[in-house]
Coordinates of C-alpha atoms in Angstrom, one line a residue:
Chain A
X939 CA 63.5 80.2 47.9
X940 CA 62.6 79.1 51.5
X941 CA 64.7 76.2 52.8
X942 CA 64.3 76.1 56.5
X943 CA 61.6 75.6 58.7
X944 CA 62.3 76.2 62.9
X945 CA 58.9 74.1 64.5
X946 CA 58.5 75.3 68.2
X947 CA 56.1 74.1 70.4
X948 CA 55.5 74.3 74.1
X949 CA 54.0 70.7 75.7
X950 CA 54.9 68.1 78.2
X951 CA 53.0 65.3 76.2
X952 CA 53.4 64.6 72.6
X953 CA 49.8 63.2 72.3
X954 CA 49.0 67.2 71.3
X955 CA 51.9 67.9 69.4
X956 CA 51.3 69.5 66.3
X957 CA 54.8 68.2 64.4
X958 CA 52.6 66.0 61.8
X959 CA 51.8 69.0 60.3
X960 CA 55.2 70.7 60.2
X961 CA 56.6 67.3 58.6
X962 CA 53.8 66.9 56.3
X963 CA 54.9 70.9 55.0
X964 CA 58.5 70.3 54.8
X965 CA 58.0 66.8 53.0
X966 CA 56.1 68.3 50.6
X967 CA 58.2 71.5 49.8
X968 CA 61.5 69.5 50.3
X969 CA 62.5 71.8 53.3
X970 CA 64.7 71.3 56.1
X971 CA 62.9 70.9 59.6
X972 CA 64.1 71.9 62.8
X973 CA 61.9 70.8 65.8
X974 CA 62.1 72.6 69.3
X975 CA 60.1 71.2 72.4
X976 CA 60.1 73.5 75.0
X977 CA 58.5 71.8 78.5
X978 CA 56.5 74.4 80.7
X979 CA 58.1 75.6 83.5
X980 CA 56.3 77.4 86.3
X981 CA 58.7 79.5 88.4
X982 CA 56.2 81.3 90.7
X983 CA 55.3 78.2 93.0
X984 CA 56.2 77.4 96.6
X985 CA 55.6 74.3 98.2
X986 CA 54.6 72.9 94.6
X987 CA 58.0 73.0 93.7
X988 CA 58.7 69.2 94.2
X989 CA 55.8 67.8 92.4
X990 CA 56.4 70.5 89.6
X991 CA 60.1 69.3 89.3
X992 CA 58.8 65.5 88.8
X993 CA 56.3 66.5 86.5
X994 CA 59.1 68.5 84.1
X995 CA 61.3 65.5 84.5
X996 CA 58.5 62.8 83.3
X997 CA 57.9 65.6 80.5
X998 CA 61.1 65.5 79.6
X999 CA 61.6 62.0 79.2
X1000 CA 58.4 61.4 77.4
X1001 CA 59.3 64.4 74.8
X1002 CA 62.9 62.9 74.2
X1003 CA 61.2 59.4 73.2
X1004 CA 59.1 61.2 70.9
X1005 CA 62.0 63.3 69.3
X1006 CA 64.0 60.1 68.8
X1007 CA 61.3 58.3 67.2
X1008 CA 60.3 61.2 64.6
X1009 CA 64.0 61.4 64.1
X1010 CA 64.3 57.7 63.3
X1011 CA 60.9 58.2 60.9
X1012 CA 62.3 61.1 59.1
X1013 CA 65.8 59.5 58.6
X1014 CA 63.9 56.4 57.1
X1015 CA 62.5 58.6 54.7
X1016 CA 65.5 60.4 54.0
X1017 CA 64.3 63.8 55.3
X1018 CA 66.7 65.9 57.4
X1019 CA 65.3 66.8 60.7
X1020 CA 67.3 68.0 63.9
X1021 CA 65.4 68.4 67.1
X1022 CA 66.2 69.5 70.8
X1023 CA 64.1 69.3 74.0
X1024 CA 64.6 72.3 76.4
X1025 CA 63.3 73.4 79.6
X1026 CA 61.3 76.3 79.1
X1027 CA 63.2 79.0 81.1
X1028 CA 63.8 82.1 79.1
X1029 CA 67.6 81.6 78.6
X1030 CA 67.3 78.1 77.8
X1031 CA 64.9 79.0 75.3
X1032 CA 66.8 81.8 73.4
X1033 CA 69.9 79.5 73.2
X1034 CA 68.4 76.7 71.8
X1035 CA 66.3 79.1 69.2
X1036 CA 69.6 80.4 68.6
X1037 CA 70.9 77.1 67.4
X1038 CA 68.8 76.4 64.8
X1039 CA 68.8 80.1 63.7
X1040 CA 68.9 81.2 60.9
X1041 CA 65.6 79.9 59.6
X1042 CA 63.1 80.9 57.3
X1043 CA 60.2 80.9 59.3
X1044 CA 59.2 79.4 62.6
X1045 CA 56.0 77.7 62.6
X1046 CA 54.3 77.4 66.3
X1047 CA 52.7 74.4 67.8
X1048 CA 50.9 74.7 71.2
X1049 CA 52.7 77.4 72.6
X1050 CA 51.9 79.2 76.0
X1051 CA 54.4 82.1 75.8
X1052 CA 53.5 83.0 79.4
X1053 CA 54.9 80.0 80.9
X1054 CA 58.1 80.5 78.6
X1055 CA 58.7 83.8 80.6
X1056 CA 60.5 85.5 77.4
X1057 CA 60.8 89.2 78.8
X1058 CA 58.3 91.4 77.1
X1059 CA 57.3 88.8 75.0
X1060 CA 53.4 87.8 75.2
X1061 CA 52.2 86.9 71.7
X1062 CA 53.6 85.7 68.0
X1063 CA 53.9 89.4 67.2
X1064 CA 56.2 90.0 69.4
X1065 CA 58.1 87.1 69.6
X1066 CA 58.4 87.7 65.7
X1067 CA 60.1 90.7 66.2
X1068 CA 62.2 89.8 68.8
X1069 CA 63.3 87.1 66.3
X1070 CA 63.7 89.2 63.3
X1071 CA 62.0 85.9 61.8
X1072 CA 58.1 85.7 60.6
X1073 CA 55.9 83.3 63.1
X1074 CA 53.1 81.8 62.4
X1075 CA 51.1 79.0 64.1
X1076 CA 51.3 75.8 62.0
X1077 CA 47.4 75.6 61.9
X1078 CA 47.4 79.0 60.4
X1079 CA 48.2 77.4 57.1
X1080 CA 45.3 74.4 57.5
X1081 CA 42.9 74.2 55.0
X1082 CA 39.5 73.1 55.9
X1083 CA 38.7 69.6 54.5
X1084 CA 35.3 69.7 52.2
X1085 CA 33.0 67.6 54.5
X1086 CA 33.7 69.7 57.5
X1087 CA 32.6 73.1 55.8
X1088 CA 29.5 71.0 55.0
X1089 CA 28.9 70.5 58.7
X1090 CA 29.8 74.2 59.7
X1091 CA 27.4 75.6 57.7
X1092 CA 24.7 73.2 58.7
X1093 CA 25.6 74.0 62.4
X1094 CA 25.7 77.9 61.7
X1095 CA 22.4 78.0 59.9
X1096 CA 20.4 76.2 62.7
X1097 CA 21.9 78.2 65.6
X1098 CA 21.4 81.1 63.5
X1099 CA 17.4 80.1 63.1
X1100 CA 17.5 79.5 66.8
X1101 CA 19.0 82.8 67.5
X1102 CA 16.4 84.7 65.4
X1103 CA 13.8 82.7 67.2
X1104 CA 15.2 83.8 70.2
X1105 CA 15.4 87.9 69.4
X1106 CA 12.3 87.8 67.1
X1107 CA 9.8 85.8 68.6
X1108 CA 10.8 85.4 72.4
X1109 CA 12.2 88.8 73.1
X1110 CA 8.8 90.6 72.6
X1111 CA 7.3 88.2 75.0
X1112 CA 9.7 88.9 77.8
X1113 CA 7.6 91.8 78.8
X1114 CA 4.5 89.6 79.4
X1115 CA 7.0 87.0 81.1
X1116 CA 8.0 89.6 83.6
X1117 CA 4.8 90.1 85.0
X1118 CA 3.5 86.6 85.4
X1119 CA 7.0 84.6 86.1
X1120 CA 10.4 86.1 85.7
X1121 CA 10.4 89.6 87.7
X1122 CA 7.7 88.0 90.2
X1123 CA 10.5 87.6 92.9
X1124 CA 9.9 83.9 93.3
X1125 CA 12.2 81.0 93.3
X1126 CA 10.6 79.8 90.1
X1127 CA 11.2 82.7 88.7
X1128 CA 14.8 83.1 89.3
X1129 CA 15.3 79.5 87.8
X1130 CA 13.4 80.3 85.0
X1131 CA 15.9 83.2 84.6
X1132 CA 18.9 81.1 84.8
X1133 CA 17.6 78.7 82.2
X1134 CA 16.7 81.0 79.8
X1135 CA 19.9 82.7 80.3
X1136 CA 22.2 79.5 80.1
X1137 CA 19.8 78.6 77.0
X1138 CA 20.0 81.8 75.2
X1139 CA 23.9 82.1 75.8
X1140 CA 24.5 78.5 74.2
X1141 CA 22.2 78.9 71.2
X1142 CA 23.3 82.5 70.3
X1143 CA 27.0 82.0 71.4
X1144 CA 27.2 79.1 69.3
X1145 CA 26.1 80.9 66.3
X1146 CA 28.3 83.8 66.8
X1147 CA 31.1 81.2 67.7
X1148 CA 31.3 80.6 63.5
X1149 CA 31.4 84.7 62.9
X1150 CA 35.4 84.6 63.4
X1151 CA 36.3 81.1 61.4
X1152 CA 33.9 82.5 58.2
X1153 CA 36.4 85.6 58.4
X1154 CA 39.4 83.6 58.7
X1155 CA 40.4 85.4 62.4
X1156 CA 40.1 81.9 64.0
X1157 CA 43.2 79.7 62.7
X1158 CA 45.2 80.0 65.6
X1159 CA 47.2 82.4 66.2
X1160 CA 46.7 82.2 70.0
X1161 CA 49.9 83.0 71.9
X1162 CA 48.8 81.8 75.1
Chain B
X1316 CA 9.3 99.0 105.7
X1317 CA 9.3 95.4 103.9
X1318 CA 12.5 93.7 103.6
X1319 CA 13.4 94.1 100.2
X1320 CA 14.0 90.7 99.2
X1321 CA 12.0 87.7 98.0
X1322 CA 8.8 88.7 96.9
X1323 CA 8.8 92.4 97.5
X1324 CA 8.9 94.0 93.8
X1325 CA 7.4 97.5 93.5
X1326 CA 5.4 97.8 90.1
X1327 CA 7.9 100.4 88.9
X1328 CA 10.6 98.1 88.8
X1329 CA 8.5 95.9 85.9
X1330 CA 8.2 99.5 83.8
X1331 CA 11.7 100.7 84.1
X1332 CA 13.1 98.7 80.9
X1333 CA 9.9 99.0 79.0
X1334 CA 9.6 102.9 79.6
X1335 CA 13.4 103.3 78.5
X1336 CA 13.2 101.4 75.4
X1337 CA 10.2 102.9 74.4
X1338 CA 12.2 106.0 74.2
X1339 CA 13.8 105.3 71.3
X1340 CA 14.9 102.4 69.1
X1341 CA 18.1 103.9 69.6
X1342 CA 17.9 102.4 73.1
X1343 CA 18.0 99.0 71.7
X1344 CA 21.0 99.6 70.0
X1345 CA 23.1 101.3 72.6
X1346 CA 22.6 98.4 74.9
X1347 CA 23.7 96.2 72.2
X1348 CA 26.7 98.6 71.4
X1349 CA 27.7 98.3 75.1
X1350 CA 27.7 94.6 75.3
X1351 CA 29.9 94.6 71.9
X1352 CA 32.1 97.1 73.6
X1353 CA 32.0 95.2 76.8
X1354 CA 32.5 91.7 74.9
X1355 CA 35.4 92.8 73.1
X1356 CA 37.2 94.3 76.1
X1357 CA 36.4 91.4 77.9
X1358 CA 38.0 89.2 75.4
X1359 CA 41.2 91.3 74.6
X1360 CA 42.1 91.9 78.4
X1361 CA 40.5 88.6 79.6
X1362 CA 38.3 90.1 82.0
X1363 CA 36.4 92.8 82.8
X1364 CA 33.9 94.9 80.5
X1365 CA 31.7 95.1 83.2
X1366 CA 33.3 98.5 84.1
X1367 CA 31.9 99.5 80.9
X1368 CA 28.6 97.8 81.1
X1369 CA 27.0 98.4 84.1
X1370 CA 28.0 102.2 84.1
X1371 CA 26.8 102.3 80.5
X1372 CA 23.4 101.1 80.9
X1373 CA 22.9 103.5 84.1
X1374 CA 23.8 106.3 81.4
X1375 CA 21.1 104.9 79.3
X1376 CA 18.5 105.5 82.3
X1377 CA 18.7 102.0 84.0
X1378 CA 19.1 102.4 87.8
X1379 CA 22.4 100.9 89.2
X1380 CA 20.8 98.0 90.9
X1381 CA 19.2 96.9 87.7
X1382 CA 22.3 97.5 85.4
X1383 CA 24.2 95.2 87.9
X1384 CA 21.4 92.6 87.9
X1385 CA 21.4 92.6 84.0
X1386 CA 25.5 92.7 84.0
X1387 CA 25.8 89.6 86.6
X1388 CA 23.0 87.6 84.8
X1389 CA 24.8 88.2 81.3
X1390 CA 28.1 87.3 83.3
X1391 CA 26.5 83.7 84.1
X1392 CA 25.9 82.6 80.4
X1393 CA 29.2 84.1 79.2
X1394 CA 31.3 82.5 81.8
X1395 CA 29.4 79.3 81.0
X1396 CA 30.2 79.9 77.4
X1397 CA 33.7 80.5 78.3
X1398 CA 34.3 77.3 80.1
X1399 CA 32.5 75.6 77.3
X1400 CA 35.2 76.6 74.6
X1401 CA 38.0 76.3 76.7
X1402 CA 37.2 72.8 77.8
X1403 CA 39.7 72.0 80.3
X1404 CA 40.2 74.4 83.0
X1405 CA 44.0 74.1 83.0
X1406 CA 45.8 74.9 86.3
X1407 CA 42.9 75.0 88.9
X1408 CA 43.3 74.8 92.4
X1409 CA 39.9 73.6 93.2
X1410 CA 40.6 73.1 96.8
X1411 CA 40.9 77.1 97.1
X1412 CA 38.5 77.8 94.0
X1413 CA 35.5 76.0 96.2
X1414 CA 36.9 77.6 99.5
X1415 CA 36.6 81.1 98.0
X1416 CA 33.4 80.3 96.3
X1417 CA 31.5 79.5 99.3
X1418 CA 32.6 82.9 101.0
X1419 CA 32.1 84.8 97.6
X1420 CA 28.4 83.4 97.6
X1421 CA 28.1 85.1 101.2
X1422 CA 29.3 88.1 100.0
X1423 CA 27.4 88.3 96.9
X1424 CA 24.3 87.6 99.0
X1425 CA 24.8 90.6 101.0
X1426 CA 25.9 92.7 98.2
X1427 CA 22.3 92.1 96.8
X1428 CA 20.6 92.5 100.0
X1429 CA 22.4 96.1 100.4
X1430 CA 21.8 96.7 97.2
X1431 CA 17.9 96.1 97.0
X1432 CA 17.6 98.1 100.4
X1433 CA 19.0 100.8 98.8
X1434 CA 16.8 100.7 95.9
X1435 CA 13.4 100.5 97.9
X1436 CA 14.9 103.0 100.3
X1437 CA 16.2 106.0 98.4
X1438 CA 14.8 104.8 94.9
X1439 CA 16.6 104.9 91.8
X1440 CA 18.8 107.9 92.2
X1441 CA 19.8 106.5 95.7
X1442 CA 20.6 103.0 94.0
X1443 CA 22.7 104.6 90.9
X1444 CA 24.2 106.9 93.3
X1445 CA 25.6 103.9 95.7
X1446 CA 26.6 101.8 92.8
X1447 CA 28.5 104.6 91.1
X1448 CA 30.3 105.3 94.8
X1449 CA 31.5 102.0 94.2
X1450 CA 32.5 102.1 90.7
X1451 CA 34.7 105.3 91.1
X1452 CA 36.4 103.9 94.1
X1453 CA 37.3 100.6 92.5
X1454 CA 37.8 102.2 89.1
X1455 CA 40.3 104.8 90.4
X1456 CA 42.8 102.1 92.2
X1457 CA 42.6 99.5 89.8
X1458 CA 43.0 102.1 86.8
X1459 CA 45.7 104.3 88.7
X1460 CA 47.4 101.0 89.5
X1461 CA 47.3 99.8 85.7
X1462 CA 48.1 103.1 84.1
X1463 CA 51.5 103.4 86.6
X1464 CA 52.3 99.9 85.8
X1465 CA 51.9 100.4 82.2
X1466 CA 54.0 103.5 82.3
X1467 CA 56.9 101.7 83.9
X1468 CA 57.0 99.0 81.6
X1469 CA 57.2 101.7 78.5
X1470 CA 60.4 103.2 80.4
X1471 CA 61.5 99.6 80.7
X1472 CA 61.8 100.0 84.0
X1473 CA 60.8 96.9 86.3
X1474 CA 57.7 96.2 87.2
X1475 CA 55.8 93.3 88.8
X1476 CA 52.8 93.2 91.5
X1477 CA 53.2 94.7 94.5
X1478 CA 54.3 92.6 97.5
X1479 CA 52.9 94.9 100.5
X1480 CA 49.7 92.9 100.7
X1481 CA 51.0 89.6 100.2
X1482 CA 53.5 90.5 103.0
X1483 CA 50.7 91.3 105.1
X1484 CA 48.6 88.3 104.4
X1485 CA 51.7 86.0 105.3
X1486 CA 52.2 88.0 108.6
X1487 CA 48.1 87.0 109.2
X1488 CA 48.9 83.2 110.3
X1489 CA 45.5 83.0 112.6
X1490 CA 44.8 79.2 112.8
X1491 CA 43.3 77.1 111.4
X1492 CA 45.7 77.5 108.5
X1493 CA 44.6 75.3 105.5
X1494 CA 47.2 74.7 103.0
X1495 CA 46.6 74.5 99.1
X1496 CA 49.1 72.0 97.5
X1497 CA 48.1 72.8 93.8
X1498 CA 48.8 76.6 94.6
X1499 CA 51.5 75.8 97.1
X1500 CA 50.6 78.0 99.5
X1501 CA 49.0 78.0 103.3
X1502 CA 46.1 80.4 104.0
X1503 CA 44.7 81.5 107.3
X1504 CA 41.0 80.2 107.2
X1505 CA 39.9 83.8 108.6
X1506 CA 41.8 85.6 105.7
X1507 CA 40.0 83.5 103.1
X1508 CA 36.8 84.5 104.8
X1509 CA 37.4 88.2 104.9
X1510 CA 38.8 88.2 101.5
X1511 CA 36.2 85.7 99.6
X1512 CA 33.5 88.0 101.1
X1513 CA 35.0 90.9 100.0
X1514 CA 35.4 89.6 96.6
X1515 CA 31.8 88.5 96.5
X1516 CA 30.6 91.8 98.0
X1517 CA 32.5 93.9 95.4
X1518 CA 31.3 91.1 92.6
X1519 CA 27.5 91.5 93.6
X1520 CA 27.5 95.0 93.8
X1521 CA 29.1 96.5 90.7
X1522 CA 29.1 93.3 88.8
X1523 CA 33.0 93.0 88.3
X1524 CA 34.4 89.4 88.8
X1525 CA 37.9 88.1 87.7
X1526 CA 39.1 92.0 87.8
X1527 CA 39.2 91.5 91.6
X1528 CA 39.2 87.8 91.9
X1529 CA 42.4 87.3 89.8
X1530 CA 44.3 90.0 91.6
X1531 CA 43.3 89.1 95.1
X1532 CA 44.5 85.3 94.6
X1533 CA 47.7 86.5 93.3
X1534 CA 48.7 89.8 95.2
X1535 CA 46.8 88.6 98.9
X1536 CA 47.1 84.7 98.9
X1537 CA 50.7 84.4 96.4
X1538 CA 49.0 82.1 94.2
X1539 CA 50.9 81.7 90.7
X1540 CA 49.2 83.6 87.9
X1541 CA 48.4 80.6 85.7
X1542 CA 46.3 79.0 88.7
X1543 CA 44.5 82.2 89.7
X1544 CA 43.6 82.8 86.2
X1545 CA 42.6 79.3 85.8
X1546 CA 40.7 79.2 88.9
X1547 CA 38.8 82.6 88.2
X1548 CA 37.4 80.7 85.3
X1549 CA 35.8 77.8 87.3
X1550 CA 34.7 80.9 90.0
X1551 CA 33.1 83.1 87.7
X1552 CA 30.1 80.8 86.2
X1553 CA 29.1 79.8 89.9
X1554 CA 29.7 83.5 90.8
X1555 CA 27.3 84.9 88.0
X1556 CA 24.9 82.2 88.3
X1557 CA 24.5 82.7 92.3
X1558 CA 24.5 86.6 91.6
X1559 CA 21.9 86.1 88.6
X1560 CA 19.5 84.3 90.8
X1561 CA 19.6 86.4 93.9
X1562 CA 19.1 89.7 91.8
X1563 CA 16.2 87.7 90.0
X1564 CA 14.7 86.9 93.3
X1565 CA 14.6 90.8 94.1
X1566 CA 13.0 91.6 90.5
X1567 CA 15.8 93.5 89.5
X1568 CA 16.8 91.2 86.3
X1569 CA 14.9 92.1 83.2
X1570 CA 15.9 89.8 80.6
X1571 CA 15.2 92.2 77.6
X1572 CA 18.6 94.0 79.0
X1573 CA 20.5 90.9 79.2
X1574 CA 19.6 89.7 75.9
X1575 CA 20.4 92.9 74.3
X1576 CA 24.0 92.6 76.0
X1577 CA 24.4 89.3 74.3
X1578 CA 23.6 90.6 71.1
X1579 CA 26.9 92.4 71.0
X1580 CA 29.1 90.8 73.4
X1581 CA 28.9 87.3 72.3
X1582 CA 30.3 88.9 68.8
X1583 CA 33.0 91.1 70.3
X1584 CA 34.6 88.6 72.7
X1585 CA 35.8 86.4 69.7
X1586 CA 37.1 89.6 68.2
X1587 CA 38.9 90.4 71.5
X1588 CA 40.3 87.3 72.5
X1589 CA 41.8 86.7 68.8
X1590 CA 43.4 90.2 69.3
X1591 CA 45.3 89.1 72.4
X1592 CA 47.3 87.2 70.2
X1593 CA 48.0 89.7 67.6
X1594 CA 48.3 92.9 69.5
X1595 CA 51.5 93.7 71.6
X1596 CA 50.8 93.3 75.1
X1597 CA 52.0 97.0 76.2
X1598 CA 49.2 98.2 73.8
X1599 CA 46.9 96.0 75.7
X1600 CA 47.7 97.3 79.1
X1601 CA 47.4 101.0 78.2
X1602 CA 44.2 100.7 76.2
X1603 CA 42.3 99.0 79.3
X1604 CA 44.3 101.6 81.7
X1605 CA 42.9 104.4 80.0
X1606 CA 39.6 103.3 79.3
X1607 CA 39.0 102.4 83.0
X1608 CA 40.0 105.7 84.1
X1609 CA 37.8 107.7 81.6
X1610 CA 34.8 105.4 82.6
X1611 CA 35.6 106.6 85.9
X1612 CA 35.3 110.2 85.2
X1613 CA 32.1 109.4 83.4
X1614 CA 30.8 108.1 86.7
X1615 CA 32.1 111.2 88.8
X1616 CA 30.1 113.3 86.1
X1617 CA 26.9 111.2 86.4
X1618 CA 27.2 111.7 90.2
X1619 CA 25.8 115.5 90.8
X1620 CA 22.4 114.4 89.0
X1621 CA 22.0 111.5 91.4
X1622 CA 22.6 114.0 94.4
X1623 CA 20.0 116.6 93.0
X1624 CA 17.5 113.8 92.6
X1625 CA 17.9 112.9 96.3
X1626 CA 17.7 116.8 96.9
X1627 CA 20.8 117.0 98.3
X1628 CA 22.7 119.8 96.1
X1629 CA 21.1 122.4 94.1
X1630 CA 22.0 122.1 90.4
X1631 CA 20.9 124.3 87.4
X1632 CA 18.8 122.8 84.5
X1633 CA 21.9 123.6 81.8
X1634 CA 24.7 122.1 84.2
X1635 CA 22.8 118.8 84.9
X1636 CA 22.2 118.6 81.2
X1637 CA 25.9 119.2 80.5
X1638 CA 27.1 116.8 83.1
X1639 CA 24.8 114.3 81.6
X1640 CA 26.2 114.5 78.2
X1641 CA 29.8 114.7 79.5
X1642 CA 29.2 111.3 81.4
X1643 CA 27.7 109.8 78.2
X1644 CA 30.8 111.2 76.1
X1645 CA 33.3 110.2 78.1
X1646 CA 31.8 106.6 78.2
X1647 CA 30.6 105.7 75.0
X1648 CA 33.4 107.8 73.7
X1649 CA 36.0 106.2 74.9
X1650 CA 34.4 102.4 74.6
X1651 CA 33.9 103.3 71.2
X1652 CA 37.3 104.4 70.6
X1653 CA 38.6 101.6 72.4
X1654 CA 36.8 98.8 70.6
X1655 CA 37.8 100.6 67.4
X1656 CA 41.5 100.1 68.2
X1657 CA 41.3 97.0 69.3
X1658 CA 39.5 96.0 65.8
X1659 CA 41.9 97.5 64.1
X1660 CA 45.2 96.5 65.4
X1661 CA 43.6 92.8 65.3
X1662 CA 42.5 93.0 61.5
X1663 CA 45.8 95.0 60.5
X1664 CA 47.7 92.1 62.3
X1665 CA 45.6 89.6 61.0
X1666 CA 45.8 90.8 57.2
X1667 CA 49.8 91.2 57.7
X1668 CA 49.8 87.2 58.6
X1669 CA 47.5 86.5 55.6
X1670 CA 50.1 87.9 53.5
X1671 CA 53.1 86.2 55.1
X1672 CA 51.3 82.8 54.6
X1673 CA 50.8 84.0 50.7
X1674 CA 54.0 85.1 50.5
X1675 CA 55.5 81.8 51.5
X1676 CA 53.0 79.9 48.7
X1677 CA 52.0 77.6 51.4
X1678 CA 47.9 77.7 51.1
X1679 CA 47.9 75.1 48.3
X1680 CA 49.7 72.8 50.4
X1681 CA 46.7 71.3 51.7
X1682 CA 48.0 70.5 55.4
X1683 CA 45.2 68.8 57.3
X1684 CA 44.3 70.6 60.2
X1685 CA 44.5 68.3 63.6

């Protein structure tokens, strides 16, 4: 039976934190939750260093205040909660993670693995191998609310119909349009090409965007 | 001889794609398949795809200049969708991006002019030969460098970007120098001019964009990787739009090719992008490097046919036939295998993750998404 979740997030602003979801999971299952906030650091800068240092200090202060706020909320409902803020250089991050280990599973919120600078770790699979612990993005566990699912089908159908129109009605006319406008070498023809391309890319791209979601592929897991 | 710019459209240009598609239904699927493979690779490695799609269209009988025109037009729409999906650009050095954009637009215009000139003077074979030569040169350098880098990583040797170009660039402090605060670098305006035009010329000649722009920013200007990557997305849309407009002015954009490319690419790109988070990074680099070199070989095998068409060499019928088959096999074969591997690794990792989520009995919790 699982007892401990470690939640790791790499961000500089609490507004985009996914900690609430990890708390919801831990509360429902009665699990102990630990949270590690990693402030992004970018080491390959030169004159940008002073600006970046200031940004890091501000982010650290914000995330510390956030951690304290969440800790008191968790204490109020008698939920065990540990947390820590750390700057994202590789050694500090690994030391901090080891403090919270062993965990049964690591959940991640917003993660920029490149910014963490962990050697040879570029995605969550590699992080999982390195830590010998399963790593999943927290939104991998999310379920769609019914109203949102309805909207998805409607959008899918609308863009699907428009895409079909583009390929089965517009496409056969292109040869004729080439002769009268699109390949005449005029400025108007050039503009028409760009407009058609932009429109088609939007319509068809909006349609194909749904495909990974329906296959369950686009459920987070983007480690960078 | 009329200048091969606006308004000078030869009648043969209008019938090239019609004749190609009339030669069999499979050609439609061939272009869509190229789009799918290119899109998957583009999503997987973050840039590229053009090194497969442009030569692939040439293998199907499209002259080089029209293959580049179709690809660069396709790139415009794809970059537009990419920027919409990503929303914020992240770490973009807008000042540097604007300077590079202005110079790159000049390079693209020049490239379109040269490409069109070669087509009108030397015909389809000459155009394809010109584009192929650029591909062979570029793909050999990039593919070789990536493979060397990936092999060193496999042996756990320290690897990193070469500092030679950066060292050279830092010595070229010809005034006026411009300071770019977000990237934290100072660059000579003359260096910017030369590099920007070169990036634009390469992009306009063979339709490759970020593959050249991002390394140029990192290795020549010393821009941080995260800024280079963010800035490239900003550049890609405008460079693609300008390239598309200029190739269309020359009558080299047949939208049928572009739409067929989209049919596959806008499906593959999502699979490839998801794959980057589920597959080990070393596999990504190895697959990319090997594929680039195989595409390069494919182009080399296609060159003798162009030389024969220009009466520069003698080539027997059977030899030409086998070279053509070899070229197609190397390109389509390597593209299909690479795409299959990407899809296989992506879905395998996806199902492993799904098993993991089920094992911990989490899906029934009903955690709301943000």
